Each structure stands twice: as C-alpha cells, then as structure tokens.
Amino acid sequence: MSATRPLSVLILCLWFSMASRTLEAYNLLGVLPDIVSRDMDLLPMRFYKLLGGAGPSKTFDMMPLEEPTPSTSYINSRMLEQAKAEKVLRKHLATYGCHVGKELCSFEQNTGHVVVHLVKRIGDQEIAENVVCRWLVGTDGAKGKFVFGEIIVKNLTRDAVGAIPDGMLDECWHCWGDFGSKIFTVLGDVGLEKIHEDYDTLVQTVKEISNRQDLIFGEIKFKSNYSPNVRVVNKFSEGRVFVAGDAAHVHSPTGSQDAVCSDLNEKYYHGLIGVNCQLNLGWKLALVELGFASESLLSTYTEERLPVISHMLKETTTLLHSTRSVKTNGGDVSHGWKRTRDLKMLGVNYRWSSILFDERHPQQTSGKEKQLLDAYGTDTSGGLHAGDRAQDAPGLALVEADKISGETTSLFRIFSSTRHAVLVLSSNGDQIAAVLELANKLPPRFVRTVVVLPRDSAPLPATSGADVVCIDQDGYGYMGYGAGTEGTAVAVVRPDGVVGALVAGATGLEAYFKNVFSNIKA
C-alpha cells in the first residue's frame, strides 16, 4: 500500500457521515466495533439569526433518527473524524502486513503484470523503488485533478465564536448565512467557509456574515478555495489497473454517500475511499488472482458500480442545488438541508448484473437486453431480488451436535467479506442434503453453508454437513428472504453483502456458481 505523500501530513479535523450501507460494509470487514467506539450520532443543524447572530433561528435534524429493525441493524447514519477512521483502518491493514509511507510516482502496464515506480522520502533523501505486481488498484483520491473536499480552517478556537456558550459546539452544526449568498459553519475547532486569499479577508468575511465585530480569531493552519466538482470516469478499469473511490468519481459534499479516509498534505487531497466500491472489486479480484475465476469476472466491477455512481452523482448534485437555493430570510432554511432515506443507500442494488441468478424473478436475469433498474432502489418493488442488499435477521438459535446450544446469532454476524454465504431456508431434509452436497464441492475458503430451520423446528441429521445450523426463532430470516415454512428457499449472499442468487434448490445454486467460479466444475 503506498501513500501519495509522506506521513508528515497536516491532519485536519474533518468530519464525515457514514451511511447505513457503509456501516454494514465495515461490519463485513470486521472493523465496525472499532469504528462505533469512536463515532457519534449525526448532529442537528442550528441556524442563527443574522443582524447579530447571537440567537438561533431554527434547529433541525438533517435526517431524523429511526429505530433499528430486524432487517436493518445499522439504520442511522453516524459521524466520525476522518483521522480517527484512518487510524482504525491502518491498524487493521497492518495486521496483514500492509503499510503506508511510499509515494506512487508512475506505472506501466505490460502483458501479465504492472511495473509500479515508488519513492520513499526520509528527510531530504529520496529512495526509489520499482515493484512488479499483477494488479494495481488506485484509491488515492482526486489528487487535485478532481478536487474534492470542504473548505477547512483549523484552529478556529471557541474564542472565535464569541458569545456562543461552552458546550454548544458539541451539540450542533452552527451556521450563519445561506448558500444563496454566503455561509459560515462551525463544528468544534473547525470552520467551513469559502475562503478568500488572505487572513484579513477571512476575518472580515466572517464578521460580515455574522454581524459580530467582537469575534476573535487565532492562527489559521490551512485554507483552500473550494468549488463543487462532479465527475465520474467512463469505466473503472483499464487492463490490470483499477480505480475506486474518488480516483473514479467525485461529488459535491451535500450527499455524504460514503466514508472519507483522507490525509491532507498542504494542497493535496487524498479524497474519498468508497468502501462499497472496494468490497465489490476485492472479492472478485481475489478469486481471479487465486485461480478460482476467469478474468472476465472483473468486468462486472464497472458493470455493477458505474450505474450506482452515476445515480449518486445526480442525487448529490440535486441536493447541492437545493441547499444553495435556500434563503435564510426568505423561507424555511431547513428545506434545503434535510436528507431523504434514500441517502442511507439501503436500496442500492445491482439487479441488472450479468452474474446474478434469480429464479423468483427470471425476467430480471434472462435475455440479452435486461432493463437497467433504479440503482438506488427508489422505484423498485416486489420483495427481495438478486442484486439487492442482504438483510439481517437476529435471534437465530445455534444448533450444535443436533442440539440447540442456547447461543444465538444473527445473519450479519455470519456474513463475511471473504466468503459467499449459502443460506438454505428449509425443513426438508432431502432438499437440504442436495444443496449441501453441491455447495461442499466448492472451495471452502470462499463458501460458507448456513442452514436456517423454521421456528419450532427440531434439528435434522441432514444438516450435519453445514458450516452453521440455526433455528429462526423469531421468523425474521424467513420473512426477510421470502421463504415459506414449507418447501426450500436458497439465497446466496456475496462477500460484499449483496444477494447474488435467489433459487429453489441445488440446480439454481449450480447455475449461479458456474457464473462466478468459472474455473470450477460443480
């Protein structure tokens, strides 16, 4: 892993919103406990009256809190400082021998490999290094070509906000003005504003917006002139080189559609890391590199993610225009700032993907011209489809040695970023045995079999070949995956948390895995 700049960087206290789907991705990666121990609820917005700015005019939630449901354990978006998120991810990466500290200078593609030119800086010394690798994935952000980020000012201390009492900065985003003309926002020791070129201009701009001549400013560590930028590449790979996150796309800051993990070294932005992009690519690249799938599987990275990113850019651009159109003194200021449930990304899907297999909705995955469905799931219906987000189901009683163990688990605790989960929802011993016989021919390091028996069911001998056997005590698994207590339903959940197949038994399961493990004969 290389960093585009050395580690002696200016760490800015940027905050970002983590959508529900991003939290689910962190759960798959096994880093969620470390993330949630450091994060916090989304803060309300608090706008202040102009002509003095001492009293608030309106306080509101951008996205109201919801109660978690059995299918959606992480339903509310969260906030976290980017430096803390980076620290968590780097700690986990280090356990796999992955470290930062070398700058990527250039690369060349050759038949079967990529030559990467790196440099490590130690003081004034530069140590060059050439690395030959089979694949190269660029997640280093826009790097100034596609500038992304807020305008950030570090070290605007509490003294800088004058009469605002102690403690308020931990409760809300504090805003003066409006995007239609000027706006100034403060959270903790971070000020966000469209900065002019010198210190005096900044100070005067803030005082004019707030009409508070008594504000006192300290030293400004960093400032930059930011303008919204909305771009996307036309494909996410070329040969053996892939891009993800802000290296592939950049949107306005009004959507908060994925996690930010970035350092800032003077004028260099290491932008968004799209967690769901990496998950989509990662499991496919692993299968190809280890010889269990053909390279054609990698083309589905662009096929699946590009429509999602294109839809996301439209959504966040619409939000930007809505936010900028609001006038503080001419209407409801909250109108342009409130966010819909769509931005939690729970409806994001790949229903059009060529590697899905859906026996419940055969028209979706058959024929040469499949309809491109709404990537954010705003208009989709008809229950769970292949390509949809996999749902959670708590209250699963574990069965061990044909006995209920007394321990419970949930599907989200079973799913993994490294293995397909084959969910067999059935009480029919013969059909369970047929599915397990086929699944057990697949490479065990990439497939986990899970038999989910209906509530009040007794353990079955036919389940002995499964990795996990449980009883759906509360019925949430059968409800979420559209299974009846009679018959058999099989759902395959991919390592990126997406339903890859919805089938009735072993025949459909074989058809799905022949699409994925193309070098495996089931």
Short mmCIF file of C-alpha atoms in Angstrom, two decimals:
data_model
loop_
_atom_site.label_atom_id
_atom_site.label_comp_id
_atom_site.label_asym_id
_atom_site.label_seq_id
_atom_site.Cartn_x
_atom_site.Cartn_y
_atom_site.Cartn_z
CA MET A 1 0.00 0.00 0.00
CA SER A 2 1.50 3.34 -0.93
CA ALA A 3 0.61 6.85 0.12
CA THR A 4 0.84 9.61 -2.45
CA ARG A 5 2.62 11.75 0.12
CA PRO A 6 4.80 11.08 3.18
CA LEU A 7 3.28 10.62 6.61
CA SER A 8 4.27 14.08 7.85
CA VAL A 9 0.90 15.48 6.89
CA LEU A 10 -1.40 18.07 8.35
CA ILE A 11 -4.28 16.18 9.94
CA LEU A 12 -7.43 18.27 9.76
CA CYS A 13 -10.44 17.63 11.96
CA LEU A 14 -12.77 16.84 9.09
CA TRP A 15 -15.98 15.04 9.98
CA PHE A 16 -17.88 12.83 7.60
CA SER A 17 -21.16 11.00 7.60
CA MET A 18 -21.22 7.21 7.35
CA ALA A 19 -24.41 5.96 5.71
CA SER A 20 -26.15 2.77 6.85
CA ARG A 21 -24.72 0.78 3.96
CA THR A 22 -21.20 1.94 4.81
CA LEU A 23 -21.63 0.73 8.39
CA GLU A 24 -22.75 -2.63 7.03
CA ALA A 25 -19.61 -2.74 4.88
CA TYR A 26 -17.45 -2.04 7.93
CA ASN A 27 -19.25 -4.90 9.68
CA LEU A 28 -18.36 -7.26 6.83
CA LEU A 29 -14.75 -6.14 7.05
CA GLY A 30 -14.64 -6.79 10.79
CA VAL A 31 -13.72 -3.22 11.75
CA LEU A 32 -17.13 -1.95 12.87
CA PRO A 33 -16.56 -2.35 16.65
CA ASP A 34 -13.51 -0.07 16.42
CA ILE A 35 -15.47 2.42 14.30
CA VAL A 36 -18.55 2.66 16.54
CA SER A 37 -16.41 3.07 19.65
CA ARG A 38 -15.23 6.38 18.19
CA ASP A 39 -18.23 7.69 16.22
CA MET A 40 -21.29 9.71 17.18
CA ASP A 41 -24.85 10.49 16.08
CA LEU A 42 -25.38 12.98 13.27
CA LEU A 43 -25.52 16.45 14.77
CA PRO A 44 -28.55 18.71 14.23
CA MET A 45 -28.22 21.87 12.15
CA ARG A 46 -28.60 25.14 14.02
CA PHE A 47 -29.02 28.35 12.06
CA TYR A 48 -28.63 31.72 13.71
CA LYS A 49 -30.39 34.98 13.14
CA LEU A 50 -28.48 37.47 11.08
CA LEU A 51 -28.09 41.03 12.28
CA GLY A 52 -26.15 39.95 15.32
CA GLY A 53 -26.29 36.20 15.11
CA ALA A 54 -26.49 35.66 18.87
CA GLY A 55 -29.72 33.67 18.97
CA PRO A 56 -30.69 30.59 16.94
CA SER A 57 -33.49 30.92 14.40
CA LYS A 58 -34.01 27.20 13.80
CA THR A 59 -32.60 23.84 14.92
CA PHE A 60 -33.43 20.70 12.98
CA ASP A 61 -32.18 17.22 12.10
CA MET A 62 -30.89 16.68 8.59
CA MET A 63 -32.01 13.06 8.85
CA PRO A 64 -34.28 12.05 11.76
CA LEU A 65 -33.20 9.07 13.84
CA GLU A 66 -35.02 5.79 13.21
CA GLU A 67 -35.39 2.71 15.36
CA PRO A 68 -33.35 -0.26 14.10
CA THR A 69 -35.37 -3.07 12.58
CA PRO A 70 -34.65 -6.82 12.40
CA SER A 71 -33.55 -6.50 8.77
CA THR A 72 -31.57 -3.27 9.27
CA SER A 73 -29.43 -3.23 12.39
CA TYR A 74 -27.49 -0.08 11.43
CA ILE A 75 -30.30 2.11 10.20
CA ASN A 76 -28.96 5.50 11.29
CA SER A 77 -26.04 7.31 9.73
CA ARG A 78 -23.13 8.15 12.01
CA MET A 79 -20.36 10.76 12.16
CA LEU A 80 -16.65 10.27 12.63
CA GLU A 81 -13.49 12.33 12.25
CA GLN A 82 -11.55 11.20 9.21
CA ALA A 83 -8.26 10.92 11.10
CA LYS A 84 -9.85 8.50 13.58
CA ALA A 85 -11.33 6.40 10.79
CA GLU A 86 -7.94 6.29 9.09
CA LYS A 87 -6.28 5.19 12.31
CA VAL A 88 -8.72 2.28 12.65
CA LEU A 89 -8.28 1.11 9.06
CA ARG A 90 -4.50 1.41 9.15
CA LYS A 91 -4.35 -0.61 12.35
CA HIS A 92 -6.29 -3.44 10.74
CA LEU A 93 -4.31 -3.21 7.49
CA ALA A 94 -1.07 -3.51 9.46
CA THR A 95 -2.14 -6.95 10.72
CA TYR A 96 -1.99 -8.13 7.08
CA GLY A 97 1.48 -6.67 6.56
CA CYS A 98 0.14 -3.64 4.72
CA HIS A 99 1.81 -0.31 5.48
CA VAL A 100 1.87 3.24 4.15
CA GLY A 101 4.76 5.59 3.60
CA LYS A 102 5.73 5.31 -0.07
CA GLU A 103 4.59 7.60 -2.85
CA LEU A 104 3.30 6.27 -6.16
CA CYS A 105 5.08 8.19 -8.93
CA SER A 106 4.11 6.32 -12.10
CA PHE A 107 3.42 2.89 -13.56
CA GLU A 108 3.46 0.98 -16.84
CA GLN A 109 1.31 -1.92 -17.91
CA ASN A 110 2.83 -4.98 -19.53
CA THR A 111 1.47 -8.36 -20.55
CA GLY A 112 0.52 -10.13 -17.35
CA HIS A 113 1.84 -7.51 -14.89
CA VAL A 114 2.20 -3.85 -13.93
CA VAL A 115 5.51 -2.10 -13.10
CA VAL A 116 4.98 0.46 -10.33
CA HIS A 117 7.52 3.20 -9.56
CA LEU A 118 7.56 4.26 -5.90
CA VAL A 119 9.61 6.68 -3.85
CA LYS A 120 10.16 6.85 -0.11
CA ARG A 121 11.24 10.15 1.41
CA ILE A 122 13.42 10.25 4.51
CA GLY A 123 14.15 13.88 5.24
CA ASP A 124 15.66 15.32 2.08
CA GLN A 125 16.59 11.88 0.78
CA GLU A 126 14.52 10.10 -1.86
CA ILE A 127 14.75 6.32 -2.18
CA ALA A 128 13.32 4.97 -5.44
CA GLU A 129 11.81 1.51 -5.70
CA ASN A 130 10.29 -0.46 -8.58
CA VAL A 131 7.64 -3.08 -7.83
CA VAL A 132 6.26 -5.65 -10.25
CA CYS A 133 2.66 -6.65 -9.44
CA ARG A 134 -0.11 -8.48 -11.24
CA TRP A 135 -2.79 -5.87 -10.44
CA LEU A 136 -2.84 -2.21 -9.40
CA VAL A 137 -5.79 -0.58 -7.63
CA GLY A 138 -5.81 3.21 -7.29
CA THR A 139 -7.76 4.51 -4.30
CA ASP A 140 -5.71 7.66 -3.80
CA GLY A 141 -8.47 10.18 -4.44
CA ALA A 142 -8.66 13.02 -6.88
CA LYS A 143 -5.22 14.45 -6.03
CA GLY A 144 -6.09 17.95 -7.20
CA LYS A 145 -7.20 16.96 -10.70
CA PHE A 146 -10.72 16.33 -9.46
CA VAL A 147 -10.69 18.44 -6.31
CA PHE A 148 -12.95 17.19 -3.53
CA GLY A 149 -13.41 18.48 -0.03
CA GLU A 150 -14.78 21.16 2.18
CA ILE A 151 -13.05 24.46 2.78
CA ILE A 152 -11.30 23.77 6.04
CA VAL A 153 -9.83 26.09 8.63
CA LYS A 154 -8.10 24.50 11.59
CA ASN A 155 -7.70 26.20 14.93
CA LEU A 156 -10.71 28.48 14.92
CA THR A 157 -10.98 28.10 18.67
CA ARG A 158 -14.03 28.53 20.88
CA ASP A 159 -12.98 32.10 21.42
CA ALA A 160 -13.66 32.66 17.74
CA VAL A 161 -17.39 32.16 18.15
CA GLY A 162 -17.84 34.93 20.65
CA ALA A 163 -20.99 34.68 22.73
CA ILE A 164 -21.83 31.02 21.98
CA PRO A 165 -21.75 29.30 25.40
CA ASP A 166 -19.37 26.45 26.20
CA GLY A 167 -20.74 23.06 25.22
CA MET A 168 -22.81 24.23 22.25
CA LEU A 169 -20.16 23.22 19.75
CA ASP A 170 -20.62 19.60 20.73
CA GLU A 171 -24.38 19.68 20.10
CA CYS A 172 -24.95 21.07 16.61
CA TRP A 173 -23.55 22.27 13.33
CA HIS A 174 -23.67 26.05 13.83
CA CYS A 175 -24.46 28.06 10.69
CA TRP A 176 -24.79 31.70 9.81
CA GLY A 177 -25.97 32.99 6.43
CA ASP A 178 -27.15 30.86 3.48
CA PHE A 179 -25.66 29.15 0.45
CA GLY A 180 -27.53 31.56 -1.79
CA SER A 181 -25.09 34.30 -0.80
CA LYS A 182 -22.64 33.48 2.00
CA ILE A 183 -22.46 30.88 4.71
CA PHE A 184 -20.20 30.16 7.64
CA THR A 185 -20.33 26.91 9.60
CA VAL A 186 -18.55 25.91 12.79
CA LEU A 187 -18.19 22.46 14.39
CA GLY A 188 -15.78 22.20 17.30
CA ASP A 189 -12.48 23.75 16.25
CA VAL A 190 -13.24 23.54 12.52
CA GLY A 191 -14.64 26.38 10.44
CA LEU A 192 -16.07 25.75 6.99
CA GLU A 193 -16.39 28.69 4.58
CA LYS A 194 -15.49 29.78 1.09
CA ILE A 195 -12.16 31.33 1.98
CA HIS A 196 -10.60 34.27 0.19
CA GLU A 197 -6.89 34.62 -0.23
CA ASP A 198 -5.66 36.17 2.99
CA TYR A 199 -6.21 36.24 6.71
CA ASP A 200 -7.77 39.70 6.89
CA THR A 201 -10.31 38.81 4.19
CA LEU A 202 -11.35 35.69 6.05
CA VAL A 203 -11.80 37.53 9.32
CA GLN A 204 -13.77 40.33 7.69
CA THR A 205 -15.98 37.87 5.76
CA VAL A 206 -16.95 36.01 8.92
CA LYS A 207 -17.69 39.21 10.81
CA GLU A 208 -19.87 40.46 7.97
CA ILE A 209 -21.83 37.23 7.76
CA SER A 210 -22.46 37.06 11.49
CA ASN A 211 -22.62 40.82 12.06
CA ARG A 212 -20.41 40.17 15.06
CA GLN A 213 -17.47 42.55 15.23
CA ASP A 214 -16.43 41.12 18.62
CA LEU A 215 -15.22 37.79 17.20
CA ILE A 216 -11.58 36.96 17.93
CA PHE A 217 -9.52 34.74 15.60
CA GLY A 218 -6.39 32.71 16.23
CA GLU A 219 -3.82 31.36 13.77
CA ILE A 220 -5.19 29.72 10.61
CA LYS A 221 -3.32 26.49 9.88
CA PHE A 222 -4.79 25.78 6.46
CA LYS A 223 -7.19 27.29 3.93
CA SER A 224 -8.24 26.44 0.40
CA ASN A 225 -10.60 27.72 -2.26
CA TYR A 226 -13.16 25.01 -2.97
CA SER A 227 -15.84 24.79 -5.62
CA PRO A 228 -18.22 21.84 -6.07
CA ASN A 229 -16.97 19.31 -8.59
CA VAL A 230 -19.00 16.44 -10.04
CA ARG A 231 -17.19 13.94 -12.25
CA VAL A 232 -17.02 10.22 -12.95
CA VAL A 233 -14.82 8.04 -15.14
CA ASN A 234 -16.39 6.16 -18.04
CA LYS A 235 -15.00 2.83 -16.81
CA PHE A 236 -13.37 1.67 -13.60
CA SER A 237 -10.50 -0.30 -15.11
CA GLU A 238 -8.05 -0.43 -17.97
CA GLY A 239 -6.17 -3.66 -18.37
CA ARG A 240 -4.74 -4.60 -14.98
CA VAL A 241 -5.27 -1.19 -13.38
CA PHE A 242 -8.43 -0.31 -11.43
CA VAL A 243 -9.70 2.85 -9.78
CA ALA A 244 -12.12 3.22 -6.88
CA GLY A 245 -13.45 5.92 -4.58
CA ASP A 246 -12.57 9.48 -5.59
CA ALA A 247 -10.00 8.20 -8.04
CA ALA A 248 -13.06 7.12 -10.03
CA HIS A 249 -15.67 9.69 -9.07
CA VAL A 250 -16.16 12.84 -7.06
CA HIS A 251 -19.38 14.51 -5.90
CA SER A 252 -20.49 17.56 -4.00
CA PRO A 253 -20.23 17.46 -0.18
CA THR A 254 -24.01 17.56 0.25
CA GLY A 255 -24.66 13.83 -0.04
CA SER A 256 -22.26 12.11 2.37
CA GLN A 257 -22.54 8.90 0.39
CA ASP A 258 -19.53 7.06 1.66
CA ALA A 259 -16.71 7.10 4.11
CA VAL A 260 -13.88 9.60 3.94
CA CYS A 261 -10.45 8.41 4.99
CA SER A 262 -8.01 11.08 3.95
CA ASP A 263 -4.93 12.96 4.99
CA LEU A 264 -4.15 16.41 3.73
CA ASN A 265 -0.63 17.50 2.92
CA GLU A 266 -0.76 21.20 2.14
CA LYS A 267 -2.58 21.38 -1.20
CA TYR A 268 -3.03 17.63 -1.85
CA TYR A 269 -6.33 15.93 -1.26
CA HIS A 270 -6.44 12.19 -0.75
CA GLY A 271 -10.18 12.02 -1.26
CA LEU A 272 -12.99 9.62 -0.56
CA ILE A 273 -12.44 5.91 -0.23
CA GLY A 274 -15.63 4.29 -1.50
CA VAL A 275 -15.90 1.30 0.82
CA ASN A 276 -18.57 -0.39 -1.26
CA CYS A 277 -16.51 0.03 -4.44
CA GLN A 278 -13.58 -1.74 -2.80
CA LEU A 279 -15.76 -4.55 -1.49
CA ASN A 280 -17.27 -5.08 -4.93
CA LEU A 281 -13.87 -5.33 -6.56
CA GLY A 282 -11.99 -7.04 -3.75
CA TRP A 283 -13.73 -10.41 -3.66
CA LYS A 284 -13.70 -10.70 -7.44
CA LEU A 285 -10.02 -9.81 -7.70
CA ALA A 286 -9.18 -12.37 -5.00
CA LEU A 287 -10.96 -15.18 -6.87
CA VAL A 288 -9.24 -14.30 -10.15
CA GLU A 289 -5.78 -13.95 -8.64
CA LEU A 290 -6.06 -17.28 -6.82
CA GLY A 291 -7.21 -19.06 -9.97
CA PHE A 292 -10.82 -19.78 -9.00
CA ALA A 293 -12.42 -17.43 -11.55
CA SER A 294 -11.63 -16.10 -15.00
CA GLU A 295 -10.59 -12.50 -15.59
CA SER A 296 -13.96 -11.82 -17.23
CA LEU A 297 -15.44 -11.62 -13.71
CA LEU A 298 -13.57 -8.35 -13.20
CA SER A 299 -15.59 -6.62 -15.94
CA THR A 300 -18.64 -6.79 -13.66
CA TYR A 301 -16.98 -4.25 -11.35
CA THR A 302 -17.72 -1.48 -13.85
CA GLU A 303 -20.99 -3.12 -14.91
CA GLU A 304 -22.35 -3.05 -11.36
CA ARG A 305 -20.81 0.09 -9.84
CA LEU A 306 -20.98 2.63 -12.67
CA PRO A 307 -24.81 2.89 -12.73
CA VAL A 308 -24.80 3.28 -8.93
CA ILE A 309 -22.19 6.04 -9.03
CA SER A 310 -23.96 7.83 -11.89
CA HIS A 311 -27.21 7.82 -9.93
CA MET A 312 -25.40 9.00 -6.81
CA LEU A 313 -23.90 11.97 -8.65
CA LYS A 314 -27.35 13.03 -9.83
CA GLU A 315 -28.73 12.77 -6.29
CA THR A 316 -25.92 14.71 -4.62
CA THR A 317 -25.95 17.40 -7.34
CA THR A 318 -29.70 17.86 -6.82
CA LEU A 319 -29.05 18.23 -3.10
CA LEU A 320 -26.35 20.80 -3.79
CA HIS A 321 -28.70 22.92 -5.89
CA SER A 322 -31.45 22.58 -3.27
CA THR A 323 -29.12 23.58 -0.45
CA ARG A 324 -27.70 26.57 -2.30
CA SER A 325 -31.14 27.84 -3.25
CA VAL A 326 -32.33 28.26 0.34
CA LYS A 327 -32.51 31.82 1.64
CA THR A 328 -32.29 32.25 5.40
CA ASN A 329 -34.54 35.28 5.41
CA GLY A 330 -36.84 34.16 2.63
CA GLY A 331 -38.18 30.78 3.64
CA ASP A 332 -37.72 27.62 5.66
CA VAL A 333 -33.95 27.20 5.94
CA SER A 334 -34.33 23.50 6.79
CA HIS A 335 -35.87 22.71 3.40
CA GLY A 336 -32.56 22.56 1.55
CA TRP A 337 -30.70 20.70 4.28
CA LYS A 338 -32.98 17.78 5.12
CA ARG A 339 -31.97 14.45 3.62
CA THR A 340 -34.22 11.61 2.48
CA ARG A 341 -33.92 7.98 3.50
CA ASP A 342 -32.51 7.16 0.06
CA LEU A 343 -29.15 8.57 1.12
CA LYS A 344 -28.75 5.73 3.62
CA MET A 345 -28.14 3.65 0.46
CA LEU A 346 -30.27 0.76 1.73
CA GLY A 347 -31.93 0.45 -1.68
CA VAL A 348 -28.71 0.47 -3.73
CA ASN A 349 -28.76 -2.64 -5.90
CA TYR A 350 -27.23 -4.41 -8.91
CA ARG A 351 -30.38 -6.07 -10.24
CA TRP A 352 -29.15 -5.75 -13.84
CA SER A 353 -25.84 -7.56 -13.25
CA SER A 354 -24.90 -10.39 -15.60
CA ILE A 355 -23.60 -12.65 -12.80
CA LEU A 356 -26.81 -12.76 -10.77
CA PHE A 357 -29.26 -15.66 -10.87
CA ASP A 358 -32.86 -15.14 -9.75
CA GLU A 359 -35.44 -17.90 -10.15
CA ARG A 360 -38.11 -15.84 -8.41
CA HIS A 361 -37.81 -13.03 -10.98
CA PRO A 362 -36.50 -14.82 -14.10
CA GLN A 363 -37.16 -11.84 -16.37
CA GLN A 364 -34.58 -9.88 -14.37
CA THR A 365 -31.59 -12.08 -15.18
CA SER A 366 -32.55 -13.59 -18.54
CA GLY A 367 -32.41 -12.27 -22.07
CA LYS A 368 -29.84 -10.10 -23.80
CA GLU A 369 -31.48 -6.77 -23.06
CA LYS A 370 -32.17 -6.60 -19.34
CA GLN A 371 -33.78 -3.43 -18.06
CA LEU A 372 -31.46 -1.16 -16.09
CA LEU A 373 -33.36 -0.69 -12.86
CA ASP A 374 -33.19 2.19 -10.45
CA ALA A 375 -29.73 1.85 -8.88
CA TYR A 376 -30.83 3.42 -5.59
CA GLY A 377 -33.99 1.33 -5.35
CA THR A 378 -36.37 4.27 -5.10
CA ASP A 379 -38.86 2.79 -7.55
CA THR A 380 -38.24 -0.94 -7.17
CA SER A 381 -40.75 -3.27 -5.56
CA GLY A 382 -41.83 -6.90 -5.46
CA GLY A 383 -39.84 -8.08 -2.47
CA LEU A 384 -36.24 -9.23 -2.35
CA HIS A 385 -34.42 -9.65 -5.67
CA ALA A 386 -31.00 -10.95 -6.59
CA GLY A 387 -28.77 -7.88 -6.61
CA ASP A 388 -30.41 -6.32 -3.56
CA ARG A 389 -28.79 -5.63 -0.22
CA ALA A 390 -28.67 -8.71 2.01
CA GLN A 391 -30.85 -8.34 5.09
CA ASP A 392 -30.06 -9.09 8.71
CA ALA A 393 -32.03 -11.49 10.89
CA PRO A 394 -31.37 -11.62 14.65
CA GLY A 395 -32.49 -14.26 17.14
CA LEU A 396 -31.05 -17.30 15.34
CA ALA A 397 -30.59 -20.15 17.83
CA LEU A 398 -27.41 -22.08 17.04
CA VAL A 399 -27.61 -25.85 16.71
CA GLU A 400 -24.54 -27.93 17.57
CA ALA A 401 -24.32 -31.73 17.51
CA ASP A 402 -28.05 -31.91 16.69
CA LYS A 403 -28.89 -29.94 19.85
CA ILE A 404 -29.88 -26.33 20.39
CA SER A 405 -26.81 -24.82 22.05
CA GLY A 406 -28.52 -21.97 23.86
CA GLU A 407 -26.45 -19.37 22.00
CA THR A 408 -27.98 -17.00 19.44
CA THR A 409 -26.53 -15.19 16.49
CA SER A 410 -27.64 -13.07 13.52
CA LEU A 411 -27.01 -13.19 9.80
CA PHE A 412 -24.84 -10.08 9.96
CA ARG A 413 -22.56 -11.92 12.37
CA ILE A 414 -22.33 -14.85 9.93
CA PHE A 415 -21.70 -12.89 6.71
CA SER A 416 -18.06 -12.26 5.78
CA SER A 417 -16.13 -10.14 3.28
CA THR A 418 -14.13 -13.21 2.20
CA ARG A 419 -16.77 -15.90 1.69
CA HIS A 420 -20.09 -16.41 -0.06
CA ALA A 421 -22.83 -17.41 2.40
CA VAL A 422 -25.22 -20.06 1.06
CA LEU A 423 -28.42 -19.69 3.11
CA VAL A 424 -30.65 -22.76 2.97
CA LEU A 425 -34.04 -21.97 4.47
CA SER A 426 -35.87 -25.28 4.69
CA SER A 427 -37.04 -28.11 6.90
CA ASN A 428 -36.93 -30.66 4.09
CA GLY A 429 -34.02 -33.00 4.84
CA ASP A 430 -33.64 -34.33 1.29
CA GLN A 431 -33.54 -30.88 -0.29
CA ILE A 432 -31.14 -29.57 2.35
CA ALA A 433 -28.83 -32.53 1.72
CA ALA A 434 -28.89 -31.94 -2.06
CA VAL A 435 -27.92 -28.27 -1.68
CA LEU A 436 -25.16 -29.06 0.82
CA GLU A 437 -23.75 -31.80 -1.42
CA LEU A 438 -23.31 -29.31 -4.24
CA ALA A 439 -22.08 -26.44 -2.05
CA ASN A 440 -19.48 -28.65 -0.38
CA LYS A 441 -17.81 -29.23 -3.77
CA LEU A 442 -16.97 -25.52 -3.92
CA PRO A 443 -13.74 -24.17 -2.37
CA PRO A 444 -14.47 -23.99 1.39
CA ARG A 445 -12.26 -20.94 1.90
CA PHE A 446 -14.69 -18.97 -0.28
CA VAL A 447 -18.08 -20.50 0.63
CA ARG A 448 -19.87 -20.89 3.96
CA THR A 449 -23.04 -23.01 4.15
CA VAL A 450 -25.76 -21.90 6.57
CA VAL A 451 -28.91 -23.96 7.18
CA VAL A 452 -31.74 -21.91 8.70
CA LEU A 453 -34.55 -24.09 10.07
CA PRO A 454 -38.01 -22.61 10.69
CA ARG A 455 -39.12 -21.73 14.21
CA ASP A 456 -40.17 -24.64 16.44
CA SER A 457 -38.25 -27.00 14.15
CA ALA A 458 -36.27 -29.90 15.55
CA PRO A 459 -32.62 -30.36 14.46
CA LEU A 460 -32.24 -32.54 11.33
CA PRO A 461 -29.48 -35.10 10.65
CA ALA A 462 -29.30 -33.84 7.05
CA THR A 463 -27.78 -30.56 8.27
CA SER A 464 -24.60 -32.18 9.58
CA GLY A 465 -22.57 -31.09 6.56
CA ALA A 466 -23.33 -27.37 7.03
CA ASP A 467 -20.87 -24.87 8.49
CA VAL A 468 -23.63 -23.20 10.53
CA VAL A 469 -27.04 -24.58 11.56
CA CYS A 470 -29.57 -22.40 13.33
CA ILE A 471 -33.28 -22.10 14.06
CA ASP A 472 -35.10 -18.91 13.09
CA GLN A 473 -36.82 -18.43 16.44
CA ASP A 474 -38.47 -15.11 15.59
CA GLY A 475 -39.11 -15.75 11.90
CA TYR A 476 -37.11 -12.74 10.70
CA GLY A 477 -34.90 -14.76 8.37
CA TYR A 478 -37.81 -16.46 6.62
CA MET A 479 -39.66 -13.15 6.39
CA GLY A 480 -36.71 -11.16 5.04
CA TYR A 481 -35.71 -13.73 2.43
CA GLY A 482 -39.25 -14.52 1.31
CA ALA A 483 -39.19 -18.14 2.38
CA GLY A 484 -42.20 -20.17 3.45
CA THR A 485 -42.09 -22.79 6.18
CA GLU A 486 -42.93 -25.36 3.51
CA GLY A 487 -40.54 -26.04 0.64
CA THR A 488 -36.99 -24.76 0.22
CA ALA A 489 -35.52 -21.34 -0.49
CA VAL A 490 -31.82 -20.77 -1.12
CA ALA A 491 -30.20 -17.33 -1.03
CA VAL A 492 -26.54 -16.73 -1.82
CA VAL A 493 -25.06 -13.66 -0.14
CA ARG A 494 -21.86 -12.42 -1.76
CA PRO A 495 -18.82 -11.19 0.19
CA ASP A 496 -19.88 -7.58 -0.48
CA GLY A 497 -23.24 -8.07 1.26
CA VAL A 498 -25.27 -8.33 -1.95
CA VAL A 499 -27.71 -11.15 -2.74
CA GLY A 500 -26.13 -13.00 -5.66
CA ALA A 501 -28.81 -15.63 -6.16
CA LEU A 502 -32.37 -16.49 -5.11
CA VAL A 503 -33.13 -20.07 -6.11
CA ALA A 504 -35.25 -23.04 -5.09
CA GLY A 505 -32.56 -25.68 -4.78
CA ALA A 506 -29.33 -27.26 -5.99
CA THR A 507 -29.95 -26.70 -9.72
CA GLY A 508 -30.23 -22.93 -9.40
CA LEU A 509 -27.31 -22.83 -7.00
CA GLU A 510 -25.11 -24.61 -9.54
CA ALA A 511 -26.14 -22.13 -12.26
CA TYR A 512 -25.10 -19.16 -10.08
CA PHE A 513 -21.71 -20.52 -9.07
CA LYS A 514 -20.83 -21.50 -12.64
CA ASN A 515 -21.13 -17.79 -13.40
CA VAL A 516 -18.76 -16.89 -10.57
CA PHE A 517 -16.37 -19.80 -10.12
CA SER A 518 -15.92 -20.25 -13.83
CA ASN A 519 -12.86 -22.45 -13.32
CA ILE A 520 -14.78 -24.80 -11.01
CA LYS A 521 -16.82 -27.76 -12.22
CA ALA A 522 -19.56 -28.30 -9.66
#
